[in-house]
């Protein structure tokens, strides 16, 4: 028996596990410290009530012979797939019924979609980057190359003609930087991918936070994307489903590579390895896309965005460079005084009892940067803002 030796090429610990361990050590030494957590991007508001009611009703259905459900459709129940199609239609994107696949979250699909691709593909990711994009490919033994995101390009790099890549990751609004691609910026990547027969994996997990019409919610708002892009989205941040688990992946029927339909390959993969998301959860997810559900989700998102604006305001007051803060739940700031990322982490934790995320954990270009989230409570965010105002 042999192990997958590619795991040896991973960092010793996942970034957020390292943060959790450091925090645990600090609290062991300072058990009464009033720590405010603005690091991991987990939601704090409860599920929209319309979703709770839908799941309660679905639970009762499962207890009645006439309405009981066993195994569902591998791509997801038609009622939810149609709800997703309707949501995309509101942004001017017309999907086919078979384009939509329901999943138990974007993180899983970002990793599992790689089953479709050979090991010898070259993967292109921006730096800084969400660690899962890199780690899942390192586990599979693929070559990973980087394109620089930096202050000069607003952390939204354009394609580099000198780089040859087969699989390209784009996250917009971006985690960790909060930066958002314009339609023109995404068109550059779509043209690059189509010209080279590459594939874009587009992470749209934070699209619901976009408020500026200049920024697309979906890559399929860009002409040509249906022949080069797979879009992966989640209800974790849109509707607070981090603990409930539901998302969706869009693979257009016409998307082909190497003479094969990626839509059909994904269906084959899912029908082999995945028995779908539970009926109860899918009923709750479908409620998200009702008028009541969208309104309730919008209220929660507005709450988080106000938290983010409060954090951005204090940075504006202090003249500290940052991205995000408006169309994203994240603020990506330049650590003041030329501090390194983990140095700033220790300063905030020890002096202010605030936990954030060191930018260096997202790549070399993240060194000297720091991520704060708007997913905390209003009360905790207000306290954090006042502490930051005194220190910075």
Short mmCIF file of C-alpha atoms in Angstrom, two decimals:
data_model
loop_
_atom_site.label_atom_id
_atom_site.label_comp_id
_atom_site.label_asym_id
_atom_site.label_seq_id
_atom_site.Cartn_x
_atom_site.Cartn_y
_atom_site.Cartn_z
CA UNK A 1 0.00 0.00 0.00
CA UNK A 2 1.33 3.43 -0.97
CA UNK A 3 0.16 6.87 0.08
CA UNK A 4 -0.36 9.89 -2.12
CA UNK A 5 3.02 11.55 -1.67
CA UNK A 6 1.71 14.83 -3.08
CA UNK A 7 0.34 15.56 0.40
CA UNK A 8 3.95 16.06 1.48
CA UNK A 9 4.04 19.14 -0.73
CA UNK A 10 1.28 20.86 1.24
CA UNK A 11 1.91 23.34 3.99
CA UNK A 12 1.91 21.69 7.42
CA UNK A 13 -1.46 23.20 8.34
CA UNK A 14 -4.42 24.77 6.60
CA UNK A 15 -4.30 28.56 7.16
CA UNK A 16 -7.44 28.81 9.26
CA UNK A 17 -6.41 25.84 11.38
CA UNK A 18 -3.18 27.67 12.17
CA UNK A 19 -5.13 30.77 13.20
CA UNK A 20 -7.43 28.66 15.38
CA UNK A 21 -4.45 27.07 17.12
CA UNK A 22 -2.81 30.44 17.80
CA UNK A 23 -6.05 31.80 19.18
CA UNK A 24 -6.52 28.72 21.36
CA UNK A 25 -3.04 29.17 22.82
CA UNK A 26 -3.71 32.85 23.50
CA UNK A 27 -7.03 32.16 25.22
CA UNK A 28 -5.44 29.43 27.34
CA UNK A 29 -3.03 32.07 28.65
CA UNK A 30 -5.66 34.85 28.76
CA UNK A 31 -8.99 33.11 29.45
CA UNK A 32 -10.86 36.36 30.16
CA UNK A 33 -9.65 38.24 27.08
CA UNK A 34 -12.61 39.87 25.20
CA UNK A 35 -11.52 38.58 21.79
CA UNK A 36 -13.41 39.71 18.70
CA UNK A 37 -13.16 37.33 15.74
CA UNK A 38 -12.96 39.04 12.35
CA UNK A 39 -10.90 36.32 10.72
CA UNK A 40 -12.72 33.31 9.30
CA UNK A 41 -15.56 34.30 6.97
CA UNK A 42 -18.38 32.50 8.78
CA UNK A 43 -21.80 34.09 9.03
CA UNK A 44 -23.36 35.05 12.36
CA UNK A 45 -26.98 35.87 11.48
CA UNK A 46 -29.60 33.07 11.46
CA UNK A 47 -31.12 31.59 8.33
CA UNK A 48 -33.88 33.58 6.62
CA UNK A 49 -37.19 32.59 8.17
CA UNK A 50 -38.69 31.64 4.82
CA UNK A 51 -35.93 29.01 4.48
CA UNK A 52 -36.55 27.68 7.99
CA UNK A 53 -40.27 27.40 7.29
CA UNK A 54 -39.63 25.57 4.01
CA UNK A 55 -37.34 23.07 5.74
CA UNK A 56 -39.83 22.55 8.56
CA UNK A 57 -42.53 21.76 6.02
CA UNK A 58 -40.20 19.46 4.08
CA UNK A 59 -39.32 17.63 7.30
CA UNK A 60 -42.99 16.94 7.90
CA UNK A 61 -43.32 15.66 4.33
CA UNK A 62 -40.58 13.13 5.04
CA UNK A 63 -42.70 11.70 7.85
CA UNK A 64 -45.70 10.97 5.62
CA UNK A 65 -45.80 7.99 3.28
CA UNK A 66 -47.43 9.90 0.42
CA UNK A 67 -44.82 12.69 0.41
CA UNK A 68 -41.72 10.82 1.60
CA UNK A 69 -38.63 11.21 -0.60
CA UNK A 70 -35.77 8.74 -0.97
CA UNK A 71 -32.84 9.24 -3.31
CA UNK A 72 -33.22 12.43 -5.32
CA UNK A 73 -32.09 13.31 -8.83
CA UNK A 74 -28.29 13.36 -9.09
CA UNK A 75 -28.14 16.92 -10.49
CA UNK A 76 -30.67 18.14 -7.91
CA UNK A 77 -34.44 18.39 -7.72
CA UNK A 78 -36.01 20.20 -10.69
CA UNK A 79 -37.74 22.74 -8.43
CA UNK A 80 -34.38 24.03 -7.14
CA UNK A 81 -32.64 23.91 -10.49
CA UNK A 82 -35.47 25.98 -11.98
CA UNK A 83 -35.21 28.43 -9.08
CA UNK A 84 -31.51 28.90 -9.82
CA UNK A 85 -32.30 29.45 -13.50
CA UNK A 86 -34.80 32.13 -12.53
CA UNK A 87 -32.22 33.86 -10.37
CA UNK A 88 -29.73 33.98 -13.22
CA UNK A 89 -32.44 35.24 -15.53
CA UNK A 90 -32.78 38.28 -13.27
CA UNK A 91 -29.22 39.21 -14.32
CA UNK A 92 -29.91 38.61 -17.98
CA UNK A 93 -28.32 35.15 -18.10
CA UNK A 94 -30.41 32.39 -19.66
CA UNK A 95 -29.35 28.92 -18.53
CA UNK A 96 -30.57 25.61 -19.88
CA UNK A 97 -32.22 23.21 -17.44
CA UNK A 98 -29.35 20.73 -17.71
CA UNK A 99 -26.70 23.39 -17.07
CA UNK A 100 -27.45 23.46 -13.33
CA UNK A 101 -26.09 20.97 -10.77
CA UNK A 102 -26.98 21.25 -7.08
CA UNK A 103 -24.25 20.50 -4.55
CA UNK A 104 -23.50 20.67 -0.83
CA UNK A 105 -21.32 23.76 -1.17
CA UNK A 106 -18.84 25.60 -3.35
CA UNK A 107 -15.74 24.40 -1.49
CA UNK A 108 -16.59 20.78 -2.26
CA UNK A 109 -17.26 21.45 -5.93
CA UNK A 110 -14.11 23.56 -6.32
CA UNK A 111 -12.18 20.47 -5.22
CA UNK A 112 -14.32 17.74 -6.79
CA UNK A 113 -14.51 19.29 -10.25
CA UNK A 114 -10.82 18.45 -10.60
CA UNK A 115 -11.79 14.79 -11.03
CA UNK A 116 -12.57 15.68 -14.65
CA UNK A 117 -9.05 16.80 -15.50
CA UNK A 118 -5.78 14.97 -16.08
CA UNK A 119 -2.84 15.40 -13.73
CA UNK A 120 -0.61 16.98 -16.38
CA UNK A 121 -2.74 20.12 -16.76
CA UNK A 122 -1.10 23.38 -15.68
CA UNK A 123 -3.16 25.40 -13.22
CA UNK A 124 -3.08 29.20 -13.06
CA UNK A 125 -4.13 31.00 -9.88
CA UNK A 126 -3.82 34.63 -8.83
CA UNK A 127 -1.54 35.47 -5.92
CA UNK A 128 -2.93 36.14 -3.30
CA UNK A 129 -5.40 33.28 -3.53
CA UNK A 130 -7.96 31.25 -1.57
CA UNK A 131 -5.82 28.30 -0.33
CA UNK A 132 -8.24 25.58 -1.47
CA UNK A 133 -7.52 26.33 -5.14
CA UNK A 134 -3.84 25.60 -4.63
CA UNK A 135 -4.01 22.79 -2.08
CA UNK A 136 -6.46 20.63 -4.03
CA UNK A 137 -4.24 20.76 -7.11
CA UNK A 138 -1.08 20.14 -5.11
CA UNK A 139 -2.78 17.04 -3.66
CA UNK A 140 -3.35 15.83 -7.23
CA UNK A 141 0.23 16.53 -8.31
CA UNK A 142 -0.57 19.28 -10.82
CA UNK A 143 1.78 22.11 -11.69
CA UNK A 144 0.54 25.41 -10.25
CA UNK A 145 1.69 28.74 -11.65
CA UNK A 146 0.82 32.19 -10.37
CA UNK A 147 -0.17 35.56 -11.77
CA UNK A 148 0.49 38.59 -9.63
CA UNK A 149 -2.37 40.43 -7.98
CA UNK A 150 -1.13 43.64 -6.43
CA UNK A 151 -2.00 47.20 -5.53
CA UNK A 152 -1.02 48.41 -9.00
CA UNK A 153 -3.61 46.24 -10.77
CA UNK A 154 -6.17 46.53 -7.99
CA UNK A 155 -5.70 42.81 -7.21
CA UNK A 156 -7.53 42.00 -10.46
CA UNK A 157 -4.70 40.85 -12.75
CA UNK A 158 -5.18 40.58 -16.52
CA UNK A 159 -4.00 37.59 -18.57
CA UNK A 160 -0.29 37.35 -19.30
CA UNK A 161 0.25 36.08 -22.88
CA UNK A 162 3.57 34.56 -21.83
CA UNK A 163 1.83 32.17 -19.41
CA UNK A 164 0.38 28.94 -20.79
CA UNK A 165 -2.30 27.47 -18.55
CA UNK A 166 -5.01 24.85 -18.91
CA UNK A 167 -7.14 25.57 -15.82
CA UNK A 168 -7.63 29.13 -14.56
CA UNK A 169 -9.16 30.11 -11.21
CA UNK A 170 -11.00 33.42 -10.91
CA UNK A 171 -12.90 34.51 -7.80
CA UNK A 172 -14.96 37.70 -8.08
CA UNK A 173 -15.71 39.31 -5.67
CA UNK A 174 -12.41 37.97 -4.52
CA UNK A 175 -11.54 36.09 -1.38
CA UNK A 176 -9.31 37.37 0.24
CA UNK A 177 -8.90 40.80 -1.37
CA UNK A 178 -12.53 41.87 -1.87
CA UNK A 179 -11.58 43.10 -5.35
CA UNK A 180 -14.16 42.70 -8.14
CA UNK A 181 -13.62 42.26 -11.86
CA UNK A 182 -15.38 44.53 -14.33
CA UNK A 183 -17.10 43.00 -17.33
CA UNK A 184 -14.22 44.21 -19.49
CA UNK A 185 -11.70 42.59 -17.18
CA UNK A 186 -13.50 39.25 -17.31
CA UNK A 187 -13.80 39.50 -21.11
CA UNK A 188 -9.99 39.52 -21.31
CA UNK A 189 -9.89 36.21 -19.44
CA UNK A 190 -12.72 34.70 -21.49
CA UNK A 191 -10.94 35.59 -24.73
CA UNK A 192 -7.65 34.22 -23.35
CA UNK A 193 -9.30 30.92 -22.37
CA UNK A 194 -11.17 30.47 -25.65
CA UNK A 195 -8.09 31.25 -27.73
CA UNK A 196 -6.02 28.65 -25.86
CA UNK A 197 -8.78 26.09 -25.23
CA UNK A 198 -8.18 26.58 -21.52
CA UNK A 199 -10.90 26.40 -18.88
CA UNK A 200 -11.95 29.01 -16.32
CA UNK A 201 -13.22 27.86 -12.93
CA UNK A 202 -15.19 30.91 -11.78
CA UNK A 203 -15.95 31.15 -8.07
CA UNK A 204 -19.02 33.37 -7.60
CA UNK A 205 -19.59 32.62 -3.91
CA UNK A 206 -19.80 36.33 -3.01
CA UNK A 207 -21.80 37.61 -5.98
CA UNK A 208 -24.76 38.59 -3.79
CA UNK A 209 -22.62 41.32 -2.20
CA UNK A 210 -22.19 43.20 -5.48
CA UNK A 211 -24.07 46.51 -5.49
CA UNK A 212 -22.30 48.34 -8.31
CA UNK A 213 -23.87 47.59 -11.75
CA UNK A 214 -20.41 47.86 -13.35
CA UNK A 215 -19.53 44.45 -11.90
CA UNK A 216 -21.03 41.20 -13.25
CA UNK A 217 -22.66 38.74 -10.86
CA UNK A 218 -21.92 35.86 -13.25
CA UNK A 219 -19.18 35.19 -15.77
CA UNK A 220 -21.94 34.19 -18.19
CA UNK A 221 -22.81 37.87 -18.49
CA UNK A 222 -19.65 37.98 -20.63
CA UNK A 223 -19.91 36.99 -24.28
CA UNK A 224 -18.08 33.74 -25.02
CA UNK A 225 -18.03 32.44 -21.45
CA UNK A 226 -20.32 29.48 -22.13
CA UNK A 227 -17.59 27.81 -24.17
CA UNK A 228 -14.79 28.25 -21.64
CA UNK A 229 -16.12 28.62 -18.08
CA UNK A 230 -17.60 26.60 -15.25
CA UNK A 231 -19.23 28.70 -12.55
CA UNK A 232 -19.41 27.54 -8.93
CA UNK A 233 -21.58 29.31 -6.38
CA UNK A 234 -22.78 28.81 -2.84
CA UNK A 235 -25.63 29.83 -0.56
CA UNK A 236 -23.25 29.98 2.41
CA UNK A 237 -22.80 33.74 2.27
CA UNK A 238 -25.91 34.58 0.23
CA UNK A 239 -28.31 32.96 2.70
CA UNK A 240 -26.22 31.88 5.68
CA UNK A 241 -25.99 28.22 4.65
CA UNK A 242 -22.47 27.68 6.03
CA UNK A 243 -23.80 25.05 8.42
CA UNK A 244 -26.70 23.95 6.22
CA UNK A 245 -24.62 23.26 3.10
CA UNK A 246 -26.00 23.93 -0.34
CA UNK A 247 -24.62 25.43 -3.52
CA UNK A 248 -24.65 24.91 -7.25
CA UNK A 249 -22.34 24.50 -10.21
CA UNK A 250 -23.13 25.69 -13.72
CA UNK A 251 -21.66 23.73 -16.64
CA UNK A 252 -23.10 24.79 -20.02
CA UNK A 253 -24.11 21.92 -22.27
CA UNK A 254 -21.99 23.31 -25.11
CA UNK A 255 -18.78 23.40 -23.04
CA UNK A 256 -16.43 20.80 -24.50
CA UNK A 257 -12.76 19.98 -24.16
CA UNK A 258 -10.76 17.17 -25.73
CA UNK A 259 -13.86 16.11 -27.66
CA UNK A 260 -15.93 15.53 -24.52
CA UNK A 261 -18.91 17.30 -22.97
CA UNK A 262 -17.86 18.53 -19.52
CA UNK A 263 -21.52 18.70 -18.58
CA UNK A 264 -21.94 14.98 -19.22
CA UNK A 265 -18.65 14.10 -17.55
CA UNK A 266 -19.71 15.95 -14.41
CA UNK A 267 -23.09 14.20 -14.43
CA UNK A 268 -21.26 10.87 -14.71
CA UNK A 269 -18.93 11.80 -11.88
CA UNK A 270 -21.76 12.95 -9.63
CA UNK A 271 -23.91 9.92 -10.28
CA UNK A 272 -20.94 7.73 -9.30
CA UNK A 273 -19.61 9.58 -6.26
CA UNK A 274 -22.45 11.73 -4.95
CA UNK A 275 -26.01 10.92 -3.89
CA UNK A 276 -27.11 14.52 -3.90
CA UNK A 277 -28.23 17.08 -1.33
CA UNK A 278 -31.09 16.15 0.96
CA UNK A 279 -34.65 17.02 -0.05
CA UNK A 280 -35.12 19.07 3.12
CA UNK A 281 -32.08 21.24 2.42
CA UNK A 282 -33.04 21.69 -1.23
CA UNK A 283 -36.50 22.90 -0.20
CA UNK A 284 -34.86 25.44 2.09
CA UNK A 285 -32.53 26.49 -0.71
CA UNK A 286 -35.40 26.93 -3.17
CA UNK A 287 -37.02 29.32 -0.68
CA UNK A 288 -33.95 31.57 -1.01
CA UNK A 289 -34.99 32.42 -4.56
CA UNK A 290 -38.58 33.39 -3.74
CA UNK A 291 -39.38 37.12 -3.48
CA UNK A 292 -39.60 36.76 0.32
CA UNK A 293 -36.36 34.79 0.47
CA UNK A 294 -34.42 37.24 -1.67
CA UNK A 295 -35.69 40.14 0.44
CA UNK A 296 -34.70 38.44 3.71
CA UNK A 297 -31.28 37.51 2.32
CA UNK A 298 -30.79 41.09 1.16
CA UNK A 299 -31.45 42.32 4.71
CA UNK A 300 -28.78 40.02 6.13
CA UNK A 301 -26.29 40.95 3.42
CA UNK A 302 -26.92 44.65 4.04
CA UNK A 303 -26.14 44.06 7.73
CA UNK A 304 -22.77 42.47 6.90
CA UNK A 305 -21.98 45.14 4.32
CA UNK A 306 -22.60 47.88 6.88
CA UNK A 307 -20.11 46.14 9.17
CA UNK A 308 -17.61 46.11 6.31
CA UNK A 309 -18.22 49.80 5.56
CA UNK A 310 -17.54 50.63 9.21
CA UNK A 311 -14.18 48.86 8.99
CA UNK A 312 -13.37 50.60 5.71
CA UNK A 313 -14.28 53.99 7.15
CA UNK A 314 -11.69 53.82 9.91
CA UNK A 315 -9.06 52.85 7.31
CA UNK A 316 -10.08 55.87 5.22
CA UNK A 317 -9.71 58.08 8.29
CA UNK A 318 -6.20 56.78 8.91
CA UNK A 319 -5.12 56.87 5.25
CA UNK A 320 -4.49 53.13 5.07
CA UNK A 321 -4.64 51.48 1.65
CA UNK A 322 -7.22 48.72 1.21
CA UNK A 323 -9.36 46.95 -1.37
CA UNK A 324 -12.86 45.55 -0.86
CA UNK A 325 -15.13 47.16 1.69
CA UNK A 326 -18.07 47.80 -0.67
CA UNK A 327 -19.03 44.99 -3.06
CA UNK A 328 -17.59 42.34 -0.79
CA UNK A 329 -17.75 41.22 2.86
CA UNK A 330 -13.95 41.58 3.13
CA UNK A 331 -11.52 44.41 3.71
CA UNK A 332 -7.97 43.73 2.51
CA UNK A 333 -5.66 46.27 4.09
CA UNK A 334 -2.00 47.15 3.90
CA UNK A 335 -0.54 46.53 7.36
CA UNK A 336 0.60 49.93 8.67
CA UNK A 337 4.19 50.72 9.49
CA UNK A 338 5.55 48.17 7.03
CA UNK A 339 4.65 45.30 9.35
CA UNK A 340 4.64 41.72 8.17
CA UNK A 341 1.28 39.94 8.09
CA UNK A 342 1.83 37.66 11.10
CA UNK A 343 3.46 40.53 12.97
CA UNK A 344 0.28 42.56 12.51
CA UNK A 345 -1.79 39.52 13.52
CA UNK A 346 0.09 39.32 16.82
CA UNK A 347 -0.25 43.07 17.37
CA UNK A 348 -4.03 43.02 16.89
CA UNK A 349 -4.48 39.92 19.02
CA UNK A 350 -2.26 41.02 21.91
CA UNK A 351 -3.03 44.74 21.98
CA UNK A 352 -6.62 44.89 20.72
CA UNK A 353 -7.94 41.34 21.20
CA UNK A 354 -8.97 41.28 17.53
CA UNK A 355 -8.42 38.23 15.33
CA UNK A 356 -7.99 38.70 11.59
CA UNK A 357 -6.33 36.76 8.78
CA UNK A 358 -2.68 37.32 7.82
CA UNK A 359 -2.38 38.06 4.11
CA UNK A 360 0.77 35.96 3.76
CA UNK A 361 -1.41 32.89 4.29
CA UNK A 362 -2.91 33.56 0.87
CA UNK A 363 0.40 33.70 -1.02
CA UNK A 364 3.62 35.63 -1.40
CA UNK A 365 1.83 38.75 -2.65
CA UNK A 366 -0.24 38.73 0.52
CA UNK A 367 2.76 39.45 2.70
CA UNK A 368 2.28 42.77 4.44
CA UNK A 369 -1.49 42.63 3.97
CA UNK A 370 -4.31 41.60 6.29
CA UNK A 371 -7.94 40.51 5.85
CA UNK A 372 -10.83 41.55 8.07
CA UNK A 373 -14.42 40.39 7.58
CA UNK A 374 -17.79 42.02 8.06
CA UNK A 375 -19.41 38.77 9.21
CA UNK A 376 -19.24 39.59 12.92
CA UNK A 377 -22.09 41.00 14.97
CA UNK A 378 -22.81 44.73 14.80
CA UNK A 379 -21.93 45.18 18.46
CA UNK A 380 -18.62 43.36 18.12
CA UNK A 381 -17.76 45.22 14.92
CA UNK A 382 -18.45 48.59 16.55
CA UNK A 383 -16.11 47.69 19.42
CA UNK A 384 -13.45 46.50 16.97
CA UNK A 385 -13.69 49.74 14.99
CA UNK A 386 -13.13 51.83 18.11
CA UNK A 387 -10.14 49.71 19.11
CA UNK A 388 -8.66 50.04 15.64
CA UNK A 389 -9.26 53.79 15.61
CA UNK A 390 -7.14 54.18 18.74
CA UNK A 391 -4.28 52.00 17.52
CA UNK A 392 -3.84 52.80 13.84
#
